[in-house]
PDB file of C-alpha atoms in Angstrom:
ATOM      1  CA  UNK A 206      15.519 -17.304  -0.148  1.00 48.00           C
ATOM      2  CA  UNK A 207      18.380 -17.795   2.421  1.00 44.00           C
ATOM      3  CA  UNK A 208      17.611 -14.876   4.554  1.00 46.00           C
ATOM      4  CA  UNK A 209      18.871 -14.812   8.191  1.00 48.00           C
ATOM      5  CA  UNK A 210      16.255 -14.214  10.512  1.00 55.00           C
ATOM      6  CA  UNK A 211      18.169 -11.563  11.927  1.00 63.00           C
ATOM      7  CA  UNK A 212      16.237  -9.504   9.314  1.00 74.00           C
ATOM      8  CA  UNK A 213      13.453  -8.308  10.744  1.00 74.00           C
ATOM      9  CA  UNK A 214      11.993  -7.202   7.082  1.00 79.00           C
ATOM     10  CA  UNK A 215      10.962 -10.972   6.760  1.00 81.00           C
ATOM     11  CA  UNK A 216       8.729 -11.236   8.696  1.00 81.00           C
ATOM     12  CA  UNK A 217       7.208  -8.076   8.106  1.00 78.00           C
ATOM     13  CA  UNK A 218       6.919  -8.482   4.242  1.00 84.00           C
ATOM     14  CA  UNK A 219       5.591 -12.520   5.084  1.00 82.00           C
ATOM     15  CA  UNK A 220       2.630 -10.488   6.795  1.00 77.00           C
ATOM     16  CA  UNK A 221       2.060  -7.941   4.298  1.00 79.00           C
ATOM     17  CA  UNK A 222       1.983 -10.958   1.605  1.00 82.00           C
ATOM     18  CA  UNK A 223      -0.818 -12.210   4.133  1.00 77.00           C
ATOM     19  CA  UNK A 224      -2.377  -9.668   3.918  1.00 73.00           C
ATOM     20  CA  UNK A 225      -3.196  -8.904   0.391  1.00 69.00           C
ATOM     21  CA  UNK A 226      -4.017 -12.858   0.326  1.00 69.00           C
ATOM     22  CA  UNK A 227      -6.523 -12.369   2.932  1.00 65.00           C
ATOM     23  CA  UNK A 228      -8.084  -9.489   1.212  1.00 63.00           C
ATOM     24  CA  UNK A 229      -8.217 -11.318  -2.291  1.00 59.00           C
ATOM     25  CA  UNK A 230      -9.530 -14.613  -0.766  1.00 59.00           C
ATOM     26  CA  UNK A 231     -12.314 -12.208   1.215  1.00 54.00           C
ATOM     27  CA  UNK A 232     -13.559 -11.046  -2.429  1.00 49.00           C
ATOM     28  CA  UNK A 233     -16.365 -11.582  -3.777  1.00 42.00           C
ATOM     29  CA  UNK A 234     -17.546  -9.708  -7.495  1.00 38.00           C
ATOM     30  CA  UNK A 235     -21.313  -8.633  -7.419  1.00 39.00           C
ATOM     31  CA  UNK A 236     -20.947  -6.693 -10.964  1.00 40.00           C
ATOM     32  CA  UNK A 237     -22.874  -3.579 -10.116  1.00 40.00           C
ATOM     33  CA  UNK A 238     -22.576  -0.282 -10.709  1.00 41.00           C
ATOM     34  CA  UNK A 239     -24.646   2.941  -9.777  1.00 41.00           C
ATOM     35  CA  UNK A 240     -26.017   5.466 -12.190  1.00 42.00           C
ATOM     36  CA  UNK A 241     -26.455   8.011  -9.586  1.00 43.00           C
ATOM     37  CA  UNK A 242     -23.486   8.506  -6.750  1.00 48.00           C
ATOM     38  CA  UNK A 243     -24.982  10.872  -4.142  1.00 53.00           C
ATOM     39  CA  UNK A 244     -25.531   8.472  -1.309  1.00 57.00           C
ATOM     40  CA  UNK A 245     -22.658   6.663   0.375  1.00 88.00           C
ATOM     41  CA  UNK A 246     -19.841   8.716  -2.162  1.00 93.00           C
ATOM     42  CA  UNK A 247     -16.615   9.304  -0.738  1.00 96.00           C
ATOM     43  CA  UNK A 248     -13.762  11.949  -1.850  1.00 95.00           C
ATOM     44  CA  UNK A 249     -10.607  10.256  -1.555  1.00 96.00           C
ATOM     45  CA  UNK A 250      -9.435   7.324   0.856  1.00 97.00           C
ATOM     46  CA  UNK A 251      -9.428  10.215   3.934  1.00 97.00           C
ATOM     47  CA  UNK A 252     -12.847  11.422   3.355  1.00 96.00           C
ATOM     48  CA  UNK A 253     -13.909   7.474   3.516  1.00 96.00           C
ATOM     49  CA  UNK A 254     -11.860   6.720   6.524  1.00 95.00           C
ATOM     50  CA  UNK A 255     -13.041   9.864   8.299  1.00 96.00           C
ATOM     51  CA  UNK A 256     -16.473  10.517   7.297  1.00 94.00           C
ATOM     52  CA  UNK A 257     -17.186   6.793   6.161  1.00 94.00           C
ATOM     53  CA  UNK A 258     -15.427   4.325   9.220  1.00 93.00           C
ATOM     54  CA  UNK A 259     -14.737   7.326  11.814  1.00 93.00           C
ATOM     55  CA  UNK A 260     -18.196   8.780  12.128  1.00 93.00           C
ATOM     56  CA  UNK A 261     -19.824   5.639  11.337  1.00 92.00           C
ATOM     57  CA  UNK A 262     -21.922   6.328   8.210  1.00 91.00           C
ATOM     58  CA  UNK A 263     -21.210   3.476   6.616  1.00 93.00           C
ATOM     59  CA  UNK A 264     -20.573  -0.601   7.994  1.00 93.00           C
ATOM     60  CA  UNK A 265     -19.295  -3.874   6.369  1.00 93.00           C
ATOM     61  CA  UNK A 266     -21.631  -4.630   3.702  1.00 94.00           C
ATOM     62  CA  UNK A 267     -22.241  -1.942   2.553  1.00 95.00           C
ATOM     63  CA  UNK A 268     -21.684  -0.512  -0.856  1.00 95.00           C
ATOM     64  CA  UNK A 269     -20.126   2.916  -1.504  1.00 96.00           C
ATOM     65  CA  UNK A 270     -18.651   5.265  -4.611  1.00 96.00           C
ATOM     66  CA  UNK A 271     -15.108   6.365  -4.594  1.00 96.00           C
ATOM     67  CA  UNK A 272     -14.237   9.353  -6.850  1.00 97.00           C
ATOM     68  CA  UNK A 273     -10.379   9.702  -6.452  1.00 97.00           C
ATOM     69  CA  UNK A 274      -7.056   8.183  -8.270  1.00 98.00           C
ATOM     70  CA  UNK A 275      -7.240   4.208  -9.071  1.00 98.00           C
ATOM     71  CA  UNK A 276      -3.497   3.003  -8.717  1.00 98.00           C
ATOM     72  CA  UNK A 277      -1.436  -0.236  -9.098  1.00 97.00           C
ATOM     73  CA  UNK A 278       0.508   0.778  -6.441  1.00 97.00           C
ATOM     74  CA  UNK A 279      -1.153   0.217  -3.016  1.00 93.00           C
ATOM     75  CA  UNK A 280       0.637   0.466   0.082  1.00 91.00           C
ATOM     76  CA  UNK A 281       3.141  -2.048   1.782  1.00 89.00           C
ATOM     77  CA  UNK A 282       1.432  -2.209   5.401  1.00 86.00           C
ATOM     78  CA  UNK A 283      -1.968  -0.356   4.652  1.00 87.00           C
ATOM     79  CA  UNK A 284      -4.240   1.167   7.587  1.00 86.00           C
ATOM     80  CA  UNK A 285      -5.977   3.844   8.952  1.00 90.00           C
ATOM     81  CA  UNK A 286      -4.040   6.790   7.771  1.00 92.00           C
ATOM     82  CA  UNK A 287      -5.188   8.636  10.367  1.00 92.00           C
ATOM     83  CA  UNK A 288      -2.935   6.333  12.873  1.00 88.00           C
ATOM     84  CA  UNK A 289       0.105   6.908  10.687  1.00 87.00           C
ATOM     85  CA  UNK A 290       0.904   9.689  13.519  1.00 86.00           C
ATOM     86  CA  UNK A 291       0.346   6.918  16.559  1.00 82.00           C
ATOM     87  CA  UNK A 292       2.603   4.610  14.125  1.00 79.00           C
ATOM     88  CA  UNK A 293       5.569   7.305  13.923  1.00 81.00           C
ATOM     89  CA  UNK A 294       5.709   9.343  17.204  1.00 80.00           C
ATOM     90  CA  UNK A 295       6.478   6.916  19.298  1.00 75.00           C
ATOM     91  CA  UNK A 296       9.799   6.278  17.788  1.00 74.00           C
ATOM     92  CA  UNK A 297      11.140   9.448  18.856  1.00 72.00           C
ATOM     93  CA  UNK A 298      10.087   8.939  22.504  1.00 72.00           C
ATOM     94  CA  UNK A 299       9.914   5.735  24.788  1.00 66.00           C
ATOM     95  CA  UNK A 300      11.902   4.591  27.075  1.00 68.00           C
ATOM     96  CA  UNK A 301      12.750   0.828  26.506  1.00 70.00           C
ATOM     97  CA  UNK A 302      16.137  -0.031  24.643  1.00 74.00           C
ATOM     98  CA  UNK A 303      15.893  -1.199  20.931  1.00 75.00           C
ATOM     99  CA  UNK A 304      18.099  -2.758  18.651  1.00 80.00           C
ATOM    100  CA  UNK A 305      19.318  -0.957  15.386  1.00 79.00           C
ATOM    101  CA  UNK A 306      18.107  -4.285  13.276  1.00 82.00           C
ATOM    102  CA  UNK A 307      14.358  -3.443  15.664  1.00 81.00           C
ATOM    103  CA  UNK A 308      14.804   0.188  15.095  1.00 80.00           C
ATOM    104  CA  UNK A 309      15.457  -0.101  11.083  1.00 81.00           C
ATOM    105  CA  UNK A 310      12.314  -2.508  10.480  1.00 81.00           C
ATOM    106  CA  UNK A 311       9.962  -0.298  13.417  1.00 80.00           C
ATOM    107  CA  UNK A 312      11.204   2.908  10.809  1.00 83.00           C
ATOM    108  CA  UNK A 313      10.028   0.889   7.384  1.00 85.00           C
ATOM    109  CA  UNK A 314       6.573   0.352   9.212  1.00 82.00           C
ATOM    110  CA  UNK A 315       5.784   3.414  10.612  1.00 82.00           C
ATOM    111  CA  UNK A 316       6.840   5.638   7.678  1.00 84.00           C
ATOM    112  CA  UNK A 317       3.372   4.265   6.149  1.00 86.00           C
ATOM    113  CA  UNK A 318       4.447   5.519   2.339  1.00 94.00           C
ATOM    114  CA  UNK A 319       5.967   2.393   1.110  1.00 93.00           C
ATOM    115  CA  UNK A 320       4.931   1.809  -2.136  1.00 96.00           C
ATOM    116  CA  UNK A 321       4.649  -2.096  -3.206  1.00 95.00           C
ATOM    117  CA  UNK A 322       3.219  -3.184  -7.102  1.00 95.00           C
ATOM    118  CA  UNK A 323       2.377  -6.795  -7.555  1.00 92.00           C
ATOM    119  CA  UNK A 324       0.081  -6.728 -10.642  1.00 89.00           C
ATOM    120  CA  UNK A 325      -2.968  -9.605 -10.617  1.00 90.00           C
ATOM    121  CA  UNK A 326      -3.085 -12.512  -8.406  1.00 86.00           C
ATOM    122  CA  UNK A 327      -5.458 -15.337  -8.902  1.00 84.00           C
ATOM    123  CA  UNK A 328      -7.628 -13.229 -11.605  1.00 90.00           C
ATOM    124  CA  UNK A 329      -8.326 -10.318  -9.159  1.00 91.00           C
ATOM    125  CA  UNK A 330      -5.801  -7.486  -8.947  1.00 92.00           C
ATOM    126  CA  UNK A 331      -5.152  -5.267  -5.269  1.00 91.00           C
ATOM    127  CA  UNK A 332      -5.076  -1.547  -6.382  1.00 95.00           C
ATOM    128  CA  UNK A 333      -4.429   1.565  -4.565  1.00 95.00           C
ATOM    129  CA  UNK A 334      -7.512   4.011  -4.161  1.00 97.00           C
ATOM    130  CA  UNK A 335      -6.193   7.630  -3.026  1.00 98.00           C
ATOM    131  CA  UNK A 336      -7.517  11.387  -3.278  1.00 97.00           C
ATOM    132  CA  UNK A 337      -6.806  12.431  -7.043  1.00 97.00           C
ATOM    133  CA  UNK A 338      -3.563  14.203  -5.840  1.00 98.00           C
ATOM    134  CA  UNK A 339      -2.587  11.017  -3.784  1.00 97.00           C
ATOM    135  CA  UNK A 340       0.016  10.063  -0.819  1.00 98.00           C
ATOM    136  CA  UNK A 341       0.625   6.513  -0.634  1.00 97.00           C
ATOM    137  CA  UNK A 342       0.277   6.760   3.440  1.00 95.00           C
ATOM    138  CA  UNK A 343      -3.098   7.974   2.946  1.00 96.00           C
ATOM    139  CA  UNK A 344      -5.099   5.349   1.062  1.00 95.00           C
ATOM    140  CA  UNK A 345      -7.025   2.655   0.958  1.00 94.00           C
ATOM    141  CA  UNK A 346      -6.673  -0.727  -0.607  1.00 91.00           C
ATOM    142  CA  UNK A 347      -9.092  -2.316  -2.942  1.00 93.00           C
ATOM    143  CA  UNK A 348      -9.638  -5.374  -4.752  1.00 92.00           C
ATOM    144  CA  UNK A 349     -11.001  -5.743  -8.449  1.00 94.00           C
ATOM    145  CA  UNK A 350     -11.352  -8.679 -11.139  1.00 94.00           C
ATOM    146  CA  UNK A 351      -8.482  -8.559 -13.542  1.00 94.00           C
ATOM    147  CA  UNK A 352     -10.565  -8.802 -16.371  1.00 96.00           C
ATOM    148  CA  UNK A 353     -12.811  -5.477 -15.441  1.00 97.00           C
ATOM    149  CA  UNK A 354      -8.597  -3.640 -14.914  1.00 97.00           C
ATOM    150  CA  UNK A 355      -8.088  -4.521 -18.254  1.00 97.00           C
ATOM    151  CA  UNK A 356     -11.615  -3.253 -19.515  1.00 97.00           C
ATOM    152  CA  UNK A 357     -11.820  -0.237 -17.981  1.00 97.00           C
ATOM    153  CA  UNK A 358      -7.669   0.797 -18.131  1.00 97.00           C
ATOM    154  CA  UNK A 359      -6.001  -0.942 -20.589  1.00 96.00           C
ATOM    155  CA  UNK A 360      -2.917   0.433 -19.443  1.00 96.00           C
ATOM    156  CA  UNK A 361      -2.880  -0.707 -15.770  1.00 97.00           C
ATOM    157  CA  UNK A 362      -0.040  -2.999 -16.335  1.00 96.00           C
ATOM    158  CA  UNK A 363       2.088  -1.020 -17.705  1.00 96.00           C
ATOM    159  CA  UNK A 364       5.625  -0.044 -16.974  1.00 93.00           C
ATOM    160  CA  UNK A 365       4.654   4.001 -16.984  1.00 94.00           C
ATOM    161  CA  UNK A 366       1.516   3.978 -15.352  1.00 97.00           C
ATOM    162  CA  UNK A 367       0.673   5.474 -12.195  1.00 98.00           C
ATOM    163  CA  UNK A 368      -3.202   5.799 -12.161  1.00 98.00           C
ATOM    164  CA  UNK A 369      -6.307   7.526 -13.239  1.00 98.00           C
ATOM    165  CA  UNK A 370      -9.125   9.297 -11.887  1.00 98.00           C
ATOM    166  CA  UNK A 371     -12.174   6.966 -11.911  1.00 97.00           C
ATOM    167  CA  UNK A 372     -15.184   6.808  -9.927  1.00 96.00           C
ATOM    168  CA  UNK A 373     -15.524   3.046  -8.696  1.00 96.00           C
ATOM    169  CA  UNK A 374     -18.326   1.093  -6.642  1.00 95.00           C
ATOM    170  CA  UNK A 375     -17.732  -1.446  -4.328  1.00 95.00           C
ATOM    171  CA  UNK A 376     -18.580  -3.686  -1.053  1.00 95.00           C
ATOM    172  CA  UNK A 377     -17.086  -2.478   2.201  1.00 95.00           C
ATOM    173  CA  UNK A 378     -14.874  -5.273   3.450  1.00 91.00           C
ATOM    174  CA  UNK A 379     -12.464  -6.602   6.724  1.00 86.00           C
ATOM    175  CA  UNK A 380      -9.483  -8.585   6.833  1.00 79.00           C
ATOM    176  CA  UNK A 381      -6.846  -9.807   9.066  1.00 68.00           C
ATOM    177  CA  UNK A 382      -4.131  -7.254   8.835  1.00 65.00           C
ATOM    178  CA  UNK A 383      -1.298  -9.677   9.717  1.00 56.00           C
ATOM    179  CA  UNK A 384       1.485  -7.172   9.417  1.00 47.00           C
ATOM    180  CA  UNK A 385       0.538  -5.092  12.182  1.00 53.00           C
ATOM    181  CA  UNK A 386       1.106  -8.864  14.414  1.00 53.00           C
ATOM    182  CA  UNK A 387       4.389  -8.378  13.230  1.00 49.00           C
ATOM    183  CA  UNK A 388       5.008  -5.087  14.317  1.00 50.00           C
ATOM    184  CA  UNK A 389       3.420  -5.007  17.747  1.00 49.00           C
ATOM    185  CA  UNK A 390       5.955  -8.104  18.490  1.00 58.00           C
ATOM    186  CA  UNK A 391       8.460  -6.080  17.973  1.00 51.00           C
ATOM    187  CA  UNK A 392       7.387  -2.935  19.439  1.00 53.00           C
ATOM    188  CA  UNK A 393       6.649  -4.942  22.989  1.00 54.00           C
ATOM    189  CA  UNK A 394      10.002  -6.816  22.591  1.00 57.00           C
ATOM    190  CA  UNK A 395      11.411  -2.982  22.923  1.00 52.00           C
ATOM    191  CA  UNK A 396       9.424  -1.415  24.920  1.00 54.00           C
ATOM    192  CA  UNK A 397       7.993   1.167  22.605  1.00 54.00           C
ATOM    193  CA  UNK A 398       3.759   2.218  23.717  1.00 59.00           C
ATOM    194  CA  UNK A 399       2.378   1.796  19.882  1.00 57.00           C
ATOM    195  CA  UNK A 400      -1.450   1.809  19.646  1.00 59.00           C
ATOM    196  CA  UNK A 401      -2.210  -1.120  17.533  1.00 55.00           C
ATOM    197  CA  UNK A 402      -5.696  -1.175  18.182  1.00 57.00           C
ATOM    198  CA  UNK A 403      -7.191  -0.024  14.866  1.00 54.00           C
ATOM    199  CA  UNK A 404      -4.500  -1.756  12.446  1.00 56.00           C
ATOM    200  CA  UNK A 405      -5.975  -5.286  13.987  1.00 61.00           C
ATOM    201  CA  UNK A 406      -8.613  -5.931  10.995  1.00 70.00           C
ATOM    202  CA  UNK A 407      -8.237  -4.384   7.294  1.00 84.00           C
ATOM    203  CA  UNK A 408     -10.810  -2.429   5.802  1.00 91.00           C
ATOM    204  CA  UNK A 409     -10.810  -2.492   1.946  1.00 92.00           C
ATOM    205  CA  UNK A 410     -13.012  -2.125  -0.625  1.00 94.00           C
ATOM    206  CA  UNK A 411     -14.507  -4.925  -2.775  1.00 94.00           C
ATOM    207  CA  UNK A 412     -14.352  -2.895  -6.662  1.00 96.00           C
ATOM    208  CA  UNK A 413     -17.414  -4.548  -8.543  1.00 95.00           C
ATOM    209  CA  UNK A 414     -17.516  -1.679 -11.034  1.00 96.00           C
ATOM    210  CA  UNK A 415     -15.242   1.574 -12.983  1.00 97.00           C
ATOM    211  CA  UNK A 416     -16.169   4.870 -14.494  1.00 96.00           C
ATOM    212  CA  UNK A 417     -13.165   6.389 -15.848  1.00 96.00           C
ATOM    213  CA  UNK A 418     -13.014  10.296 -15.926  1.00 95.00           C
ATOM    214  CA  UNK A 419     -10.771  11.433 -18.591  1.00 92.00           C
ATOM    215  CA  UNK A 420     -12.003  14.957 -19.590  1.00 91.00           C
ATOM    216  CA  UNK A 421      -9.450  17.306 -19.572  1.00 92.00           C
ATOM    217  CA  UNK A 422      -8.631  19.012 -15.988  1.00 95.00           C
ATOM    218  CA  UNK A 423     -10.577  16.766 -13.872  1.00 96.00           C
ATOM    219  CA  UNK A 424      -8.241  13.445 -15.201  1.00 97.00           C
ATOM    220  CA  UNK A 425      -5.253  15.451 -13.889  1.00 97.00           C
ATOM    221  CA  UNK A 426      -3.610  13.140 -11.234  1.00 98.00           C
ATOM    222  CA  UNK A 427      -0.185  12.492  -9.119  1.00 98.00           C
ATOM    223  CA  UNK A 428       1.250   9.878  -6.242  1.00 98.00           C
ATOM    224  CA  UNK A 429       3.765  10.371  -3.724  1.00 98.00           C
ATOM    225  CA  UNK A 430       5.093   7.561  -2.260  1.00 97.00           C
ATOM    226  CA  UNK A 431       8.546   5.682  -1.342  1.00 96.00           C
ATOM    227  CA  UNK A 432       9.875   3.046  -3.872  1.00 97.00           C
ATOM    228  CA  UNK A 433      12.134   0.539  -1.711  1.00 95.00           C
ATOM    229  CA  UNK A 434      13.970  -2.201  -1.631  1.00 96.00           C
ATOM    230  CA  UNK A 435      15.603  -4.628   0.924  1.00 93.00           C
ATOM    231  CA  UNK A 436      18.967  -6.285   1.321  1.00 94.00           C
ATOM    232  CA  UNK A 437      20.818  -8.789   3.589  1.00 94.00           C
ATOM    233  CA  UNK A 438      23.336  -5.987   4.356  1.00 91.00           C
ATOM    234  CA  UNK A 439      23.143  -5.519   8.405  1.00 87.00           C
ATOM    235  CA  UNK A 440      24.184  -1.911   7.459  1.00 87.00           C
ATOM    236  CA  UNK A 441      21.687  -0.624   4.817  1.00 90.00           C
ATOM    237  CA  UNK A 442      18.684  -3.007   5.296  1.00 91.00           C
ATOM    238  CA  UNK A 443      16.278  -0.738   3.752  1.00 92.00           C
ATOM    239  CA  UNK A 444      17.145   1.516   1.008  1.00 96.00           C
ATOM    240  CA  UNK A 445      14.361   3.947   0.280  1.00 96.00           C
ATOM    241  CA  UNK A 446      13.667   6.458  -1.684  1.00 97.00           C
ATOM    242  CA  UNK A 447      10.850   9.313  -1.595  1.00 97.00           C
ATOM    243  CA  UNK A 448       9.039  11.163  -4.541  1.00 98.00           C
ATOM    244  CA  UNK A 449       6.288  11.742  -6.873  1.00 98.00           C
ATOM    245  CA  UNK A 450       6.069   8.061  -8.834  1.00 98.00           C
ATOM    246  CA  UNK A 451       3.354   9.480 -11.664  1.00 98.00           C
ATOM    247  CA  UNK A 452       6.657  11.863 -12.507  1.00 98.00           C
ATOM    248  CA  UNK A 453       8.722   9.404 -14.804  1.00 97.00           C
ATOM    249  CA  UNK A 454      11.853  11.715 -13.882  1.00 97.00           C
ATOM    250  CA  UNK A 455      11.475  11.790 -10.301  1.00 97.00           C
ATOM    251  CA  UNK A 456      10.649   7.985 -10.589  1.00 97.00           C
ATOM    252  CA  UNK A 457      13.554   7.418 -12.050  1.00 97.00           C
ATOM    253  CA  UNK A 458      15.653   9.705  -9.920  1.00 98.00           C
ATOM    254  CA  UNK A 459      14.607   7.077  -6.992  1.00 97.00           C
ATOM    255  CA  UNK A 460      15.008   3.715  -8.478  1.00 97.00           C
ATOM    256  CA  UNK A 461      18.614   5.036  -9.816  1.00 97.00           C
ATOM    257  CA  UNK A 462      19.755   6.216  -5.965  1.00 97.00           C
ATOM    258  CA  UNK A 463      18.414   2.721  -4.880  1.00 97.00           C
ATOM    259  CA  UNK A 464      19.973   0.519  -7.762  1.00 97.00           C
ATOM    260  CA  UNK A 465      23.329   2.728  -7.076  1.00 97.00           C
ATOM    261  CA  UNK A 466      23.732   2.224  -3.414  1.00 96.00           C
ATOM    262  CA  UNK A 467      26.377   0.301  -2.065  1.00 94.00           C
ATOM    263  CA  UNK A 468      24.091  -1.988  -0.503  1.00 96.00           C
ATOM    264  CA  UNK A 469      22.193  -3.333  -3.912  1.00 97.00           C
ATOM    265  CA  UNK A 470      24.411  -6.296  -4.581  1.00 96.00           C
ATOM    266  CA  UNK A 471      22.456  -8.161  -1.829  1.00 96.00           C
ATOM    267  CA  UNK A 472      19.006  -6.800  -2.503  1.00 96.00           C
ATOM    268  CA  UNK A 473      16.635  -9.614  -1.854  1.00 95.00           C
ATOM    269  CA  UNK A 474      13.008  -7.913  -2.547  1.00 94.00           C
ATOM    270  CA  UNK A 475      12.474  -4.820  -4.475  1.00 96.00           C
ATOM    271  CA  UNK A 476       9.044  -2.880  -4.550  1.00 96.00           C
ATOM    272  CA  UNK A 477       7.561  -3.088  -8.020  1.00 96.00           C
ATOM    273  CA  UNK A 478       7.220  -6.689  -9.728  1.00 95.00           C
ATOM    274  CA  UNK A 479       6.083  -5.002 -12.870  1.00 94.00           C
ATOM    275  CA  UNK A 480       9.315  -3.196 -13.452  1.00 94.00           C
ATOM    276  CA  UNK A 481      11.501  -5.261 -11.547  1.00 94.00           C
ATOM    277  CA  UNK A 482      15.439  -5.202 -12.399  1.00 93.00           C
ATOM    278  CA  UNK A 483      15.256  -9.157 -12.295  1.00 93.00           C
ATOM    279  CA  UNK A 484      12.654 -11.671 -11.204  1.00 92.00           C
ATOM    280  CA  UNK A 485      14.339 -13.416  -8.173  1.00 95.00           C
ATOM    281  CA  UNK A 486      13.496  -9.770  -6.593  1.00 96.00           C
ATOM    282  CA  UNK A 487      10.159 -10.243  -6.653  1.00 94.00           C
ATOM    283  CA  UNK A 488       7.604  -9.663  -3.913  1.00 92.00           C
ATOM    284  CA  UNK A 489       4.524 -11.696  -5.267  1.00 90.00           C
ATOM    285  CA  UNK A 490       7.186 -14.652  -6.372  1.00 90.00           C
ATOM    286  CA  UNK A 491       8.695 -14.771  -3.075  1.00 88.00           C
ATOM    287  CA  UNK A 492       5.789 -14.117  -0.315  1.00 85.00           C
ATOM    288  CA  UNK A 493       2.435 -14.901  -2.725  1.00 83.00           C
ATOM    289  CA  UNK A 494       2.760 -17.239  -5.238  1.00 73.00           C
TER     290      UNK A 494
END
């Protein structure tokens, strides 16, 4: 890649890349799965972040059941979603001087909604896990064996898919959230008061087993999120789009405003390496692998 450093999206997607590395060289598979889920089961990624890591009920180690949507897209610079206020506000309101190049990238972190889709990396695969009616800023990353993706939804990979309600069992895990480094520089370099504090280490879960629900109303799911991508133009850095991505229209509607702005000629990384426009775009080729 012959990116300038000028573009501050480097660095931050470098990070991100970290990252999910981090997270997938953390994992370790235990194969296990409960038959009954009424201790330690969570709602959705905000009841485990709230009623799991806020009030303390559960610690590293431990294992837990997650009844919400399973997705294969997870999100760009994951954290506590209850931060993604701290993350934005301050935008709006400081009083140090920022660059529009510091401003641009500051904007791509904060919105928390980017949506990134990588696939499987090393025989384990980074998925998504949201409420059943998920938001891509409120979830929670997890990490699962390819082979037991391809098991338990054959259709993971897939050019379509979006998700399914499952309920899953795993480890509760930390890693180094690197991207949050990245962002911190940059808010101190401008003088913007951002509370890093709880983006410093990564929780994630540690998927060592998948029960698929698929009966009639209670498979119904959806995702809302922002499908990206990011160019050398000093201009239109980051084109981004926001919408339901389990609506194959609205999907659509999104990729085509991205692939049609102005700014697309120099695209250098574009958010989903499964249905990528061309390879030399891709995340995982150019940050992972």
């Amino acid at each position: 890649m012959t990116t300038s450093n000028t573009f501050l999206w480097q660095p931050l997607l470098e990070s991100a890349a970290q990252t999910i590395v981090g997270a997938i060289g953390s994992y370790a598979f235990s194969g296990v799965i409960a038959k009954v889920y009424e201790r330690n089961t969570f709602e959705g990624a905000l009841d485990f972040w709230k009623r799991g890591i806020h009030n303390g009920s559960i610690m590293e180690g431990d294992t837990v059941y997650f009844d919400g949507l399973l997705s294969p897209y997870t999100q760009l610079f994951p954290g506590d979603p209850f931060e993604n206020a701290r993350r934005w506000n301050p935008l709006y309101d400081f009083e140090g001087t920022i660059t529009k190049d510091e401003y641009q990238a500051m904007d791509f972190y904060a919105s928390a909604d980017a949506a990134l889709r990588v696939g499987s990396l090393n025989g384990e695969t980074i998925v998504g896990l949201y409420h059943r009616y998920g938001y891509v800023g409120d979830g929670l990353i997890g990490v699962a064996p390819t082979t037991l993706i391809r098991k338990k939804l054959p259709n993971f990979f897939t050019s379509g898919y979006h998700g399914s309600r499952v309920m899953v069992s795993g480890k509760v895990s930390r890693c180094p959230s690197q991207h949050s480094t990245i962002a911190k520089g940059i808010a101190l370099n401008a003088g913007i008061k951002m509370d890093f504090s709880g983006q410093q280490n990564l929780w994630y879960l540690q998927i060592n087993g998948i029960k698929l629900i698929n009966k009639g109303h209670k498979a119904v799911t959806c995702l809302l999120g922002s499908p990206w991508a990011v160019t050398e133009s000093k201009k239109h850095q980051y084109l981004v789009q926001y919408g339901y991505i389990s609506d194959a229209h609205e999907k659509k509607d999104c990729v085509d405003q991205i692939i049609s702005s102005k700014a697309w000629d120099k695209a250098q990384v574009y958010f989903d390496d499964i249905d990528n426009p061309s390879d030399a775009l891709s995340f995982k080729r150019q940050f992972i692998i």
